[in-house]
Amino acid sequence: MKPEPRPGQTPQGSVTGVVILGGAHGTLALARSLGAKDVPVWLVSQDTPLPGWSRRVRRKFDWPGPGDPNAIGFLLDLAAKHGLTGALLIPGGDGEVRLVSQSIEALSLAYKIMLPAWDRLKWVCEKPLLYRRAAELSLDFPPTYRFGSIDEAERAAIRFPVVLKPNMGGGDSELARAKVIRADDRASFDPVLQRAASEIGVDNVVVQELIPGGGEGQFSYSALWHDGKPVAEFTARRGRQYPVDFGYTSTFVEVVNRPDAVDAARRLLVSIRYEGLVEIEFKRDQRDGVLRLLDVNPRPWSWFGLASAAGIDLGAMVWEIANGRDAGRQTMPRSGTSWMYLVRDMVSAAILISRGRLGVGEYLRSFITVRAWATFALSDPLPGLLDIPVTAWRVLTRRVLRLSAHEQSGQAGSNLRNQ
């Protein structure tokens, strides 16, 4: 009698393809990496259409999103109706990560999943728990405040400037969309906290002292983990960001060697027996030189395409691991290799040049090292061609028009750092 197949596998034991839930630039890069290996890729998304324009995506399915009460039923029905049973399910957004991790047992009836269950993953996803675990492991992070009420926050002695973050990414609140909002003093802090508290509750708002400096001091650890240890890993530096003073997103990222980031990341991930793709963000505090932990992204990140350009094809490695094969020995990443989000980097560079913080020649020389672009690829040109008008529209509707609305209602001083 033949043994029953494990959940998420065909009777032959091989994975049938990859279903990616949500995401934008990181999802696009992952789809391209997998598609180059002739791996079938399906996209399930209710947000940006960008990855769905890729020729590497076989089909895009619209769905109500990870917050819908029937999200799990939708995904199980999708597998049954469209022959996706046995596919590897990879969440591409924060809300999707939480959904999949919290529902691994149910989703594993149809999909293979490379992600820890929520009782472990929550320790790096929920920021209060992340910083508690960091303290237990003697990892540095910025001084952080958390309040039980607005009154408590109003009485607290806060060292400004600070940033406000949601407890966890995902959702459609103002704070969730912005990811972080800066407040330089009490006058700007109080109204921002009150609006955030009215949407998600004050106990879900994390207030953290702002580490001075721009993106040049921000570093990331990027990796694929399996069975509680790294399969492949490298570190990178955020050379430029948008907006330039407090970045919503990276615009120029380059491979650098940061052993201290590797050491800190390993200690954190070992503590939860991590599994899957991950990016961990740090920032070097220019006041004391200490590298401080900021956030963890247990999903494909925006500059995921830099990995394969640097000689570490994490997408291909995920596929090998999912099929029970050896991913091969990691090669050394090509130091200095860079990734660029051209549309927004041009804006960031123009601002930095006007402020005297970047030379024209230095900016032009940075193109020499670019081996990966956020959207453009010769073998898959459509996303890159459509990205410019889509980005312009998103900036107009999500930033310019919203700012105008705030001004009309007397809320122009909110210091939004939105997309």
Tab-separated table of C-alpha atoms in Angstrom:
chain	number	residue	atom	x	y	z
A	1	MET	CA	0.000	0.000	0.000
A	2	LYS	CA	1.429	3.397	-1.001
A	3	PRO	CA	1.839	5.996	1.775
A	4	GLU	CA	-0.463	8.997	1.738
A	5	PRO	CA	1.191	12.183	0.412
A	6	ARG	CA	2.003	14.941	2.878
A	7	PRO	CA	-0.243	18.020	2.740
A	8	GLY	CA	0.927	20.428	0.061
A	9	GLN	CA	2.486	17.732	-2.116
A	10	THR	CA	1.383	15.659	-5.055
A	11	PRO	CA	1.375	11.871	-4.679
A	12	GLN	CA	4.803	11.857	-6.354
A	13	GLY	CA	6.118	14.248	-3.674
A	14	SER	CA	6.889	17.147	-6.021
A	15	VAL	CA	5.472	20.645	-5.638
A	16	THR	CA	3.163	21.607	-8.505
A	17	GLY	CA	4.017	25.312	-8.680
A	18	VAL	CA	3.941	28.492	-6.601
A	19	VAL	CA	0.963	30.603	-5.534
A	20	ILE	CA	1.989	34.099	-4.341
A	21	LEU	CA	-0.420	36.108	-2.180
A	22	GLY	CA	-0.239	39.871	-2.670
A	23	GLY	CA	2.870	42.011	-2.700
A	24	ALA	CA	4.345	44.351	-5.298
A	25	HIS	CA	7.982	44.689	-6.374
A	26	GLY	CA	9.218	41.795	-4.242
A	27	THR	CA	6.481	39.554	-5.629
A	28	LEU	CA	7.390	40.605	-9.177
A	29	ALA	CA	11.053	39.741	-8.620
A	30	LEU	CA	10.158	36.380	-7.060
A	31	ALA	CA	7.847	35.529	-9.966
A	32	ARG	CA	10.620	36.356	-12.434
A	33	SER	CA	13.138	34.241	-10.541
A	34	LEU	CA	10.787	31.254	-10.467
A	35	GLY	CA	9.562	31.764	-14.030
A	36	ALA	CA	13.124	31.740	-15.332
A	37	LYS	CA	13.305	28.164	-13.993
A	38	ASP	CA	10.010	27.283	-15.763
A	39	VAL	CA	8.207	27.077	-12.443
A	40	PRO	CA	4.436	27.712	-12.795
A	41	VAL	CA	3.496	30.876	-10.878
A	42	TRP	CA	-0.004	32.053	-9.958
A	43	LEU	CA	-0.791	35.376	-8.293
A	44	VAL	CA	-3.631	36.071	-5.860
A	45	SER	CA	-3.998	39.784	-5.152
A	46	GLN	CA	-6.442	42.589	-4.378
A	47	ASP	CA	-3.862	45.383	-4.412
A	48	THR	CA	-1.328	46.612	-6.986
A	49	PRO	CA	-1.638	45.048	-10.473
A	50	LEU	CA	2.134	45.296	-11.066
A	51	PRO	CA	3.171	41.619	-10.591
A	52	GLY	CA	0.175	40.427	-12.615
A	53	TRP	CA	1.543	42.139	-15.731
A	54	SER	CA	4.587	39.876	-15.732
A	55	ARG	CA	4.819	37.228	-18.426
A	56	ARG	CA	6.126	34.932	-15.680
A	57	VAL	CA	2.722	34.885	-13.973
A	58	ARG	CA	0.467	32.267	-15.572
A	59	ARG	CA	-2.735	33.695	-14.153
A	60	LYS	CA	-3.875	36.320	-11.685
A	61	PHE	CA	-6.816	35.720	-9.364
A	62	ASP	CA	-8.609	38.570	-7.622
A	63	TRP	CA	-9.732	37.946	-4.066
A	64	PRO	CA	-11.248	39.935	-1.160
A	65	GLY	CA	-7.921	40.044	0.720
A	66	PRO	CA	-6.464	38.573	3.916
A	67	GLY	CA	-8.901	40.471	6.138
A	68	ASP	CA	-11.977	38.839	4.630
A	69	PRO	CA	-13.732	36.338	6.960
A	70	ASN	CA	-13.751	33.724	4.194
A	71	ALA	CA	-10.123	34.208	3.098
A	72	ILE	CA	-9.090	30.665	4.056
A	73	GLY	CA	-12.114	29.129	2.372
A	74	PHE	CA	-11.369	31.156	-0.746
A	75	LEU	CA	-7.803	29.818	-0.938
A	76	LEU	CA	-8.875	26.213	-0.351
A	77	ASP	CA	-11.588	26.502	-3.020
A	78	LEU	CA	-9.071	28.099	-5.389
A	79	ALA	CA	-6.749	25.123	-5.073
A	80	ALA	CA	-9.574	22.660	-5.670
A	81	LYS	CA	-11.175	24.483	-8.621
A	82	HIS	CA	-8.017	25.391	-10.520
A	83	GLY	CA	-5.764	22.405	-9.920
A	84	LEU	CA	-3.412	24.238	-7.555
A	85	THR	CA	-3.363	21.554	-4.871
A	86	GLY	CA	0.248	20.796	-4.028
A	87	ALA	CA	1.522	24.287	-4.835
A	88	LEU	CA	3.872	26.214	-2.563
A	89	LEU	CA	1.982	29.131	-0.974
A	90	ILE	CA	4.123	32.252	-0.385
A	91	PRO	CA	2.601	35.362	1.240
A	92	GLY	CA	3.863	38.583	-0.354
A	93	GLY	CA	2.376	41.171	2.026
A	94	ASP	CA	2.185	41.708	5.780
A	95	GLY	CA	-1.505	40.905	6.098
A	96	GLU	CA	-1.027	37.790	3.983
A	97	VAL	CA	1.875	36.659	6.189
A	98	ARG	CA	-0.289	36.822	9.276
A	99	LEU	CA	-3.173	35.005	7.611
A	100	VAL	CA	-1.024	32.137	6.342
A	101	SER	CA	0.962	31.753	9.555
A	102	GLN	CA	-2.151	31.714	11.726
A	103	SER	CA	-3.868	29.203	9.428
A	104	ILE	CA	-1.052	26.822	8.532
A	105	GLU	CA	-2.939	23.727	9.675
A	106	ALA	CA	-5.977	24.466	7.477
A	107	LEU	CA	-4.031	25.722	4.448
A	108	SER	CA	-1.648	22.744	4.549
A	109	LEU	CA	-4.531	20.558	3.424
A	110	ALA	CA	-4.034	22.080	-0.038
A	111	TYR	CA	-0.666	23.871	-0.083
A	112	LYS	CA	2.925	23.471	0.995
A	113	ILE	CA	4.030	26.302	3.289
A	114	MET	CA	7.511	27.473	4.286
A	115	LEU	CA	6.758	29.751	7.220
A	116	PRO	CA	6.665	29.272	11.007
A	117	ALA	CA	3.337	28.897	12.765
A	118	TRP	CA	2.060	32.054	14.459
A	119	ASP	CA	3.056	31.036	17.997
A	120	ARG	CA	6.669	31.419	16.797
A	121	LEU	CA	6.357	33.988	14.024
A	122	LYS	CA	4.503	36.558	16.131
A	123	TRP	CA	7.757	37.185	18.023
A	124	VAL	CA	9.199	38.957	14.987
A	125	CYS	CA	5.983	40.287	13.410
A	126	GLU	CA	4.387	42.082	16.353
A	127	LYS	CA	6.731	44.925	17.230
A	128	PRO	CA	6.262	44.889	21.030
A	129	LEU	CA	7.098	41.181	21.038
A	130	LEU	CA	9.981	41.738	18.616
A	131	TYR	CA	11.601	44.307	20.882
A	132	ARG	CA	10.958	42.150	23.941
A	133	ARG	CA	12.724	39.242	22.263
A	134	ALA	CA	15.535	41.581	21.163
A	135	ALA	CA	16.024	42.673	24.777
A	136	GLU	CA	16.125	39.035	25.909
A	137	LEU	CA	18.837	38.360	23.308
A	138	SER	CA	20.771	41.553	24.171
A	139	LEU	CA	20.165	43.015	20.709
A	140	ASP	CA	20.098	46.801	20.401
A	141	PHE	CA	16.965	48.630	19.224
A	142	PRO	CA	15.754	52.246	19.479
A	143	PRO	CA	14.096	53.386	22.733
A	144	THR	CA	10.438	52.477	22.360
A	145	TYR	CA	7.216	53.675	24.027
A	146	ARG	CA	3.877	51.926	24.237
A	147	PHE	CA	0.823	53.409	25.899
A	148	GLY	CA	-2.377	52.011	27.343
A	149	SER	CA	-4.362	55.204	26.844
A	150	ILE	CA	-4.215	58.654	25.288
A	151	ASP	CA	-4.007	60.195	28.776
A	152	GLU	CA	-0.957	58.090	29.556
A	153	ALA	CA	0.689	59.224	26.315
A	154	GLU	CA	-0.079	62.879	27.055
A	155	ARG	CA	1.586	62.607	30.482
A	156	ALA	CA	4.637	60.682	29.259
A	157	ALA	CA	8.060	62.290	28.994
A	158	ILE	CA	8.884	61.605	25.348
A	159	ARG	CA	12.183	62.385	23.710
A	160	PHE	CA	11.461	63.847	20.268
A	161	PRO	CA	11.654	63.323	17.333
A	162	VAL	CA	9.798	60.012	17.262
A	163	VAL	CA	8.113	57.798	14.720
A	164	LEU	CA	4.741	56.094	15.107
A	165	LYS	CA	4.290	52.578	13.690
A	166	PRO	CA	1.440	50.094	13.699
A	167	ASN	CA	1.896	47.073	15.933
A	168	MET	CA	2.157	45.042	12.712
A	169	GLY	CA	2.072	45.896	9.025
A	170	GLY	CA	-1.001	45.384	6.879
A	171	GLY	CA	-4.456	46.891	7.062
A	172	ASP	CA	-5.961	50.045	5.605
A	173	SER	CA	-5.627	52.559	8.429
A	174	GLU	CA	-3.768	55.823	7.832
A	175	LEU	CA	-0.837	54.580	9.925
A	176	ALA	CA	-0.777	51.193	8.179
A	177	ARG	CA	-0.730	52.817	4.741
A	178	ALA	CA	2.007	55.220	5.765
A	179	LYS	CA	3.950	52.448	7.621
A	180	VAL	CA	5.600	55.128	9.767
A	181	ILE	CA	4.694	58.730	10.628
A	182	ARG	CA	7.219	61.162	12.047
A	183	ALA	CA	6.496	63.632	14.842
A	184	ASP	CA	9.088	66.245	15.778
A	185	ASP	CA	7.367	67.691	18.837
A	186	ARG	CA	4.351	67.361	21.095
A	187	ALA	CA	2.219	69.624	18.875
A	188	SER	CA	2.590	67.283	15.892
A	189	PHE	CA	2.597	64.085	17.960
A	190	ASP	CA	-0.718	64.395	19.809
A	191	PRO	CA	-3.067	64.705	16.789
A	192	VAL	CA	-1.280	61.906	14.907
A	193	LEU	CA	-1.540	59.571	17.922
A	194	GLN	CA	-5.216	60.439	18.410
A	195	ARG	CA	-6.061	59.667	14.769
A	196	ALA	CA	-4.091	56.418	14.841
A	197	ALA	CA	-5.692	55.396	18.136
A	198	SER	CA	-9.175	56.078	16.780
A	199	GLU	CA	-8.495	53.713	13.859
A	200	ILE	CA	-6.530	50.831	15.385
A	201	GLY	CA	-6.510	51.449	19.147
A	202	VAL	CA	-3.793	53.167	21.154
A	203	ASP	CA	-2.376	49.829	22.346
A	204	ASN	CA	-1.656	48.937	18.706
A	205	VAL	CA	0.484	52.033	18.143
A	206	VAL	CA	4.233	51.776	18.741
A	207	VAL	CA	6.146	55.009	19.375
A	208	GLN	CA	9.889	54.885	18.835
A	209	GLU	CA	12.701	57.424	19.027
A	210	LEU	CA	13.945	58.397	15.586
A	211	ILE	CA	17.519	57.390	14.820
A	212	PRO	CA	19.144	60.371	13.070
A	213	GLY	CA	20.514	60.080	9.550
A	214	GLY	CA	19.167	59.005	6.188
A	215	GLY	CA	19.008	55.748	4.310
A	216	GLU	CA	22.794	55.562	4.034
A	217	GLY	CA	22.869	54.309	7.623
A	218	GLN	CA	20.219	51.637	7.104
A	219	PHE	CA	21.301	48.040	6.533
A	220	SER	CA	19.432	44.810	5.873
A	221	TYR	CA	20.017	41.125	6.400
A	222	SER	CA	18.348	39.045	3.663
A	223	ALA	CA	18.132	35.282	3.629
A	224	LEU	CA	16.410	31.964	3.076
A	225	TRP	CA	16.167	29.745	6.150
A	226	HIS	CA	15.272	26.072	6.397
A	227	ASP	CA	15.102	23.777	9.425
A	228	GLY	CA	16.085	26.638	11.715
A	229	LYS	CA	19.313	27.608	9.950
A	230	PRO	CA	20.338	29.772	6.973
A	231	VAL	CA	20.523	28.242	3.504
A	232	ALA	CA	21.755	31.485	1.945
A	233	GLU	CA	22.233	35.004	3.308
A	234	PHE	CA	23.724	38.397	2.492
A	235	THR	CA	23.600	41.996	3.691
A	236	ALA	CA	22.877	45.253	1.871
A	237	ARG	CA	22.785	49.015	2.461
A	238	ARG	CA	19.957	51.413	1.593
A	239	GLY	CA	21.908	54.067	-0.307
A	240	ARG	CA	18.876	56.227	-1.122
A	241	GLN	CA	15.219	56.224	-0.188
A	242	TYR	CA	11.906	57.964	-0.879
A	243	PRO	CA	11.119	60.341	0.774
A	244	VAL	CA	14.778	61.217	1.323
A	245	ASP	CA	14.572	62.221	5.002
A	246	PHE	CA	12.398	59.371	6.150
A	247	GLY	CA	11.992	56.655	3.598
A	248	TYR	CA	8.754	54.923	2.795
A	249	THR	CA	10.662	52.704	0.388
A	250	SER	CA	14.191	52.011	-0.818
A	251	THR	CA	15.239	53.481	-4.168
A	252	PHE	CA	18.912	52.454	-4.356
A	253	VAL	CA	20.280	49.417	-2.508
A	254	GLU	CA	23.753	47.883	-2.763
A	255	VAL	CA	25.370	44.713	-1.455
A	256	VAL	CA	27.780	45.371	1.413
A	257	ASN	CA	29.399	43.236	4.091
A	258	ARG	CA	27.939	43.724	7.594
A	259	PRO	CA	28.950	40.824	9.867
A	260	ASP	CA	27.284	42.509	12.858
A	261	ALA	CA	23.919	42.443	11.057
A	262	VAL	CA	24.399	38.771	10.199
A	263	ASP	CA	25.205	37.910	13.809
A	264	ALA	CA	22.214	39.791	15.219
A	265	ALA	CA	19.824	38.362	12.614
A	266	ARG	CA	20.963	34.796	13.209
A	267	ARG	CA	20.473	35.083	16.954
A	268	LEU	CA	16.941	36.391	16.454
A	269	LEU	CA	15.881	33.828	13.844
A	270	VAL	CA	17.378	30.856	15.670
A	271	SER	CA	15.287	31.811	18.704
A	272	ILE	CA	12.050	31.108	16.775
A	273	ARG	CA	13.369	28.263	14.548
A	274	TYR	CA	12.658	30.332	11.453
A	275	GLU	CA	11.641	28.903	8.061
A	276	GLY	CA	11.401	30.726	4.720
A	277	LEU	CA	12.408	34.039	3.157
A	278	VAL	CA	13.206	36.951	5.452
A	279	GLU	CA	14.605	40.482	5.498
A	280	ILE	CA	15.617	42.195	8.748
A	281	GLU	CA	16.195	45.949	8.865
A	282	PHE	CA	18.786	47.680	11.033
A	283	LYS	CA	20.034	51.242	11.316
A	284	ARG	CA	23.434	52.413	12.449
A	285	ASP	CA	23.060	55.124	15.073
A	286	GLN	CA	25.568	57.793	14.069
A	287	ARG	CA	25.690	59.076	17.647
A	288	ASP	CA	27.336	55.943	19.041
A	289	GLY	CA	27.954	53.681	16.031
A	290	VAL	CA	25.581	50.980	17.329
A	291	LEU	CA	23.547	48.956	14.846
A	292	ARG	CA	19.945	48.898	16.064
A	293	LEU	CA	17.154	46.512	15.072
A	294	LEU	CA	14.137	48.116	13.379
A	295	ASP	CA	11.810	45.612	11.667
A	296	VAL	CA	11.477	42.083	10.318
A	297	ASN	CA	9.823	41.242	6.974
A	298	PRO	CA	9.086	37.484	6.699
A	299	ARG	CA	8.226	37.731	2.987
A	300	PRO	CA	9.756	38.880	-0.325
A	301	TRP	CA	10.926	42.471	0.200
A	302	SER	CA	10.851	45.347	-2.313
A	303	TRP	CA	14.438	44.885	-3.571
A	304	PHE	CA	14.251	41.081	-3.634
A	305	GLY	CA	15.610	41.155	-7.205
A	306	LEU	CA	19.026	42.204	-5.895
A	307	ALA	CA	19.583	38.672	-4.580
A	308	SER	CA	19.817	36.923	-7.947
A	309	ALA	CA	21.747	39.860	-9.418
A	310	ALA	CA	24.320	39.392	-6.660
A	311	GLY	CA	24.638	35.674	-7.447
A	312	ILE	CA	22.290	34.338	-4.763
A	313	ASP	CA	19.066	33.286	-6.466
A	314	LEU	CA	16.799	32.955	-3.439
A	315	GLY	CA	13.743	32.237	-5.589
A	316	ALA	CA	15.397	29.241	-7.229
A	317	MET	CA	16.614	28.048	-3.823
A	318	VAL	CA	13.100	28.228	-2.373
A	319	TRP	CA	11.908	25.994	-5.188
A	320	GLU	CA	14.640	23.419	-4.590
A	321	ILE	CA	14.029	23.317	-0.839
A	322	ALA	CA	10.261	23.037	-1.338
A	323	ASN	CA	10.847	19.964	-3.495
A	324	GLY	CA	13.096	18.348	-0.906
A	325	ARG	CA	16.278	18.934	-2.890
A	326	ASP	CA	19.583	20.455	-1.843
A	327	ALA	CA	19.659	24.151	-2.743
A	328	GLY	CA	23.386	23.921	-3.390
A	329	ARG	CA	26.290	25.654	-1.750
A	330	GLN	CA	25.961	29.406	-1.371
A	331	THR	CA	28.391	31.486	-3.367
A	332	MET	CA	29.762	34.749	-2.022
A	333	PRO	CA	27.499	37.676	-2.965
A	334	ARG	CA	28.978	40.097	-5.469
A	335	SER	CA	29.825	43.076	-3.276
A	336	GLY	CA	28.852	46.455	-4.689
A	337	THR	CA	26.096	45.055	-6.904
A	338	SER	CA	23.083	47.337	-6.690
A	339	TRP	CA	19.329	47.568	-7.314
A	340	MET	CA	17.421	50.701	-8.290
A	341	TYR	CA	13.814	51.861	-8.314
A	342	LEU	CA	14.445	54.314	-11.129
A	343	VAL	CA	11.242	56.391	-11.058
A	344	ARG	CA	11.477	57.290	-7.398
A	345	ASP	CA	15.274	57.317	-7.233
A	346	MET	CA	15.338	60.130	-9.786
A	347	VAL	CA	13.142	62.206	-7.473
A	348	SER	CA	15.220	61.330	-4.399
A	349	ALA	CA	18.479	62.101	-6.194
A	350	ALA	CA	17.170	65.465	-7.427
A	351	ILE	CA	16.266	66.475	-3.863
A	352	LEU	CA	19.614	65.319	-2.460
A	353	ILE	CA	21.528	67.140	-5.211
A	354	SER	CA	19.565	70.347	-4.569
A	355	ARG	CA	20.508	70.111	-0.876
A	356	GLY	CA	24.170	69.518	-1.611
A	357	ARG	CA	24.112	66.011	-0.133
A	358	LEU	CA	24.752	64.221	-3.439
A	359	GLY	CA	26.932	65.183	-6.370
A	360	VAL	CA	25.712	64.825	-9.945
A	361	GLY	CA	28.775	62.775	-10.847
A	362	GLU	CA	28.304	60.520	-7.822
A	363	TYR	CA	24.701	59.912	-8.791
A	364	LEU	CA	25.558	59.078	-12.396
A	365	ARG	CA	28.331	56.713	-11.265
A	366	SER	CA	25.836	54.770	-9.158
A	367	PHE	CA	24.233	53.498	-12.373
A	368	ILE	CA	27.426	51.589	-13.189
A	369	THR	CA	26.766	49.037	-10.448
A	370	VAL	CA	23.028	48.552	-11.079
A	371	ARG	CA	22.289	44.961	-12.078
A	372	ALA	CA	18.634	44.788	-11.040
A	373	TRP	CA	15.727	47.189	-11.453
A	374	ALA	CA	12.542	47.398	-9.417
A	375	THR	CA	10.291	46.851	-12.426
A	376	PHE	CA	12.221	46.748	-15.699
A	377	ALA	CA	13.680	43.581	-17.246
A	378	LEU	CA	14.471	42.982	-20.920
A	379	SER	CA	12.979	39.505	-20.739
A	380	ASP	CA	9.789	40.814	-19.082
A	381	PRO	CA	9.301	44.438	-20.192
A	382	LEU	CA	5.601	45.153	-19.573
A	383	PRO	CA	5.752	45.858	-15.799
A	384	GLY	CA	8.547	48.354	-16.337
A	385	LEU	CA	6.723	50.122	-19.158
A	386	LEU	CA	3.511	50.483	-17.161
A	387	ASP	CA	5.145	51.351	-13.845
A	388	ILE	CA	5.722	55.048	-14.620
A	389	PRO	CA	2.065	56.040	-15.213
A	390	VAL	CA	0.848	53.785	-12.386
A	391	THR	CA	3.363	55.223	-9.913
A	392	ALA	CA	2.487	58.771	-10.966
A	393	TRP	CA	-1.208	58.026	-10.403
A	394	ARG	CA	-0.597	56.447	-6.984
A	395	VAL	CA	1.549	59.377	-5.845
A	396	LEU	CA	-1.113	61.817	-7.061
A	397	THR	CA	-4.056	60.058	-5.432
A	398	ARG	CA	-2.358	58.828	-2.267
A	399	ARG	CA	-0.116	61.779	-1.505
A	400	VAL	CA	-0.968	64.976	-3.363
A	401	LEU	CA	-4.765	64.765	-3.232
A	402	ARG	CA	-4.827	63.474	0.345
A	403	LEU	CA	-2.482	66.253	1.459
A	404	SER	CA	-4.760	68.781	-0.249
A	405	ALA	CA	-7.743	67.337	1.597
A	406	HIS	CA	-5.910	67.641	4.926
A	407	GLU	CA	-5.029	71.243	4.191
A	408	GLN	CA	-8.648	72.078	3.451
A	409	SER	CA	-9.736	70.562	6.746
A	410	GLY	CA	-7.025	72.340	8.738
A	411	GLN	CA	-4.816	69.269	9.227
A	412	ALA	CA	-1.848	70.270	7.098
A	413	GLY	CA	0.677	69.748	9.911
A	414	SER	CA	0.331	65.986	10.229
A	415	ASN	CA	3.775	65.194	8.750
A	416	LEU	CA	2.492	62.253	6.782
A	417	ARG	CA	5.094	60.097	5.173
A	418	ASN	CA	2.735	58.280	2.805
A	419	GLN	CA	3.286	56.765	-0.594
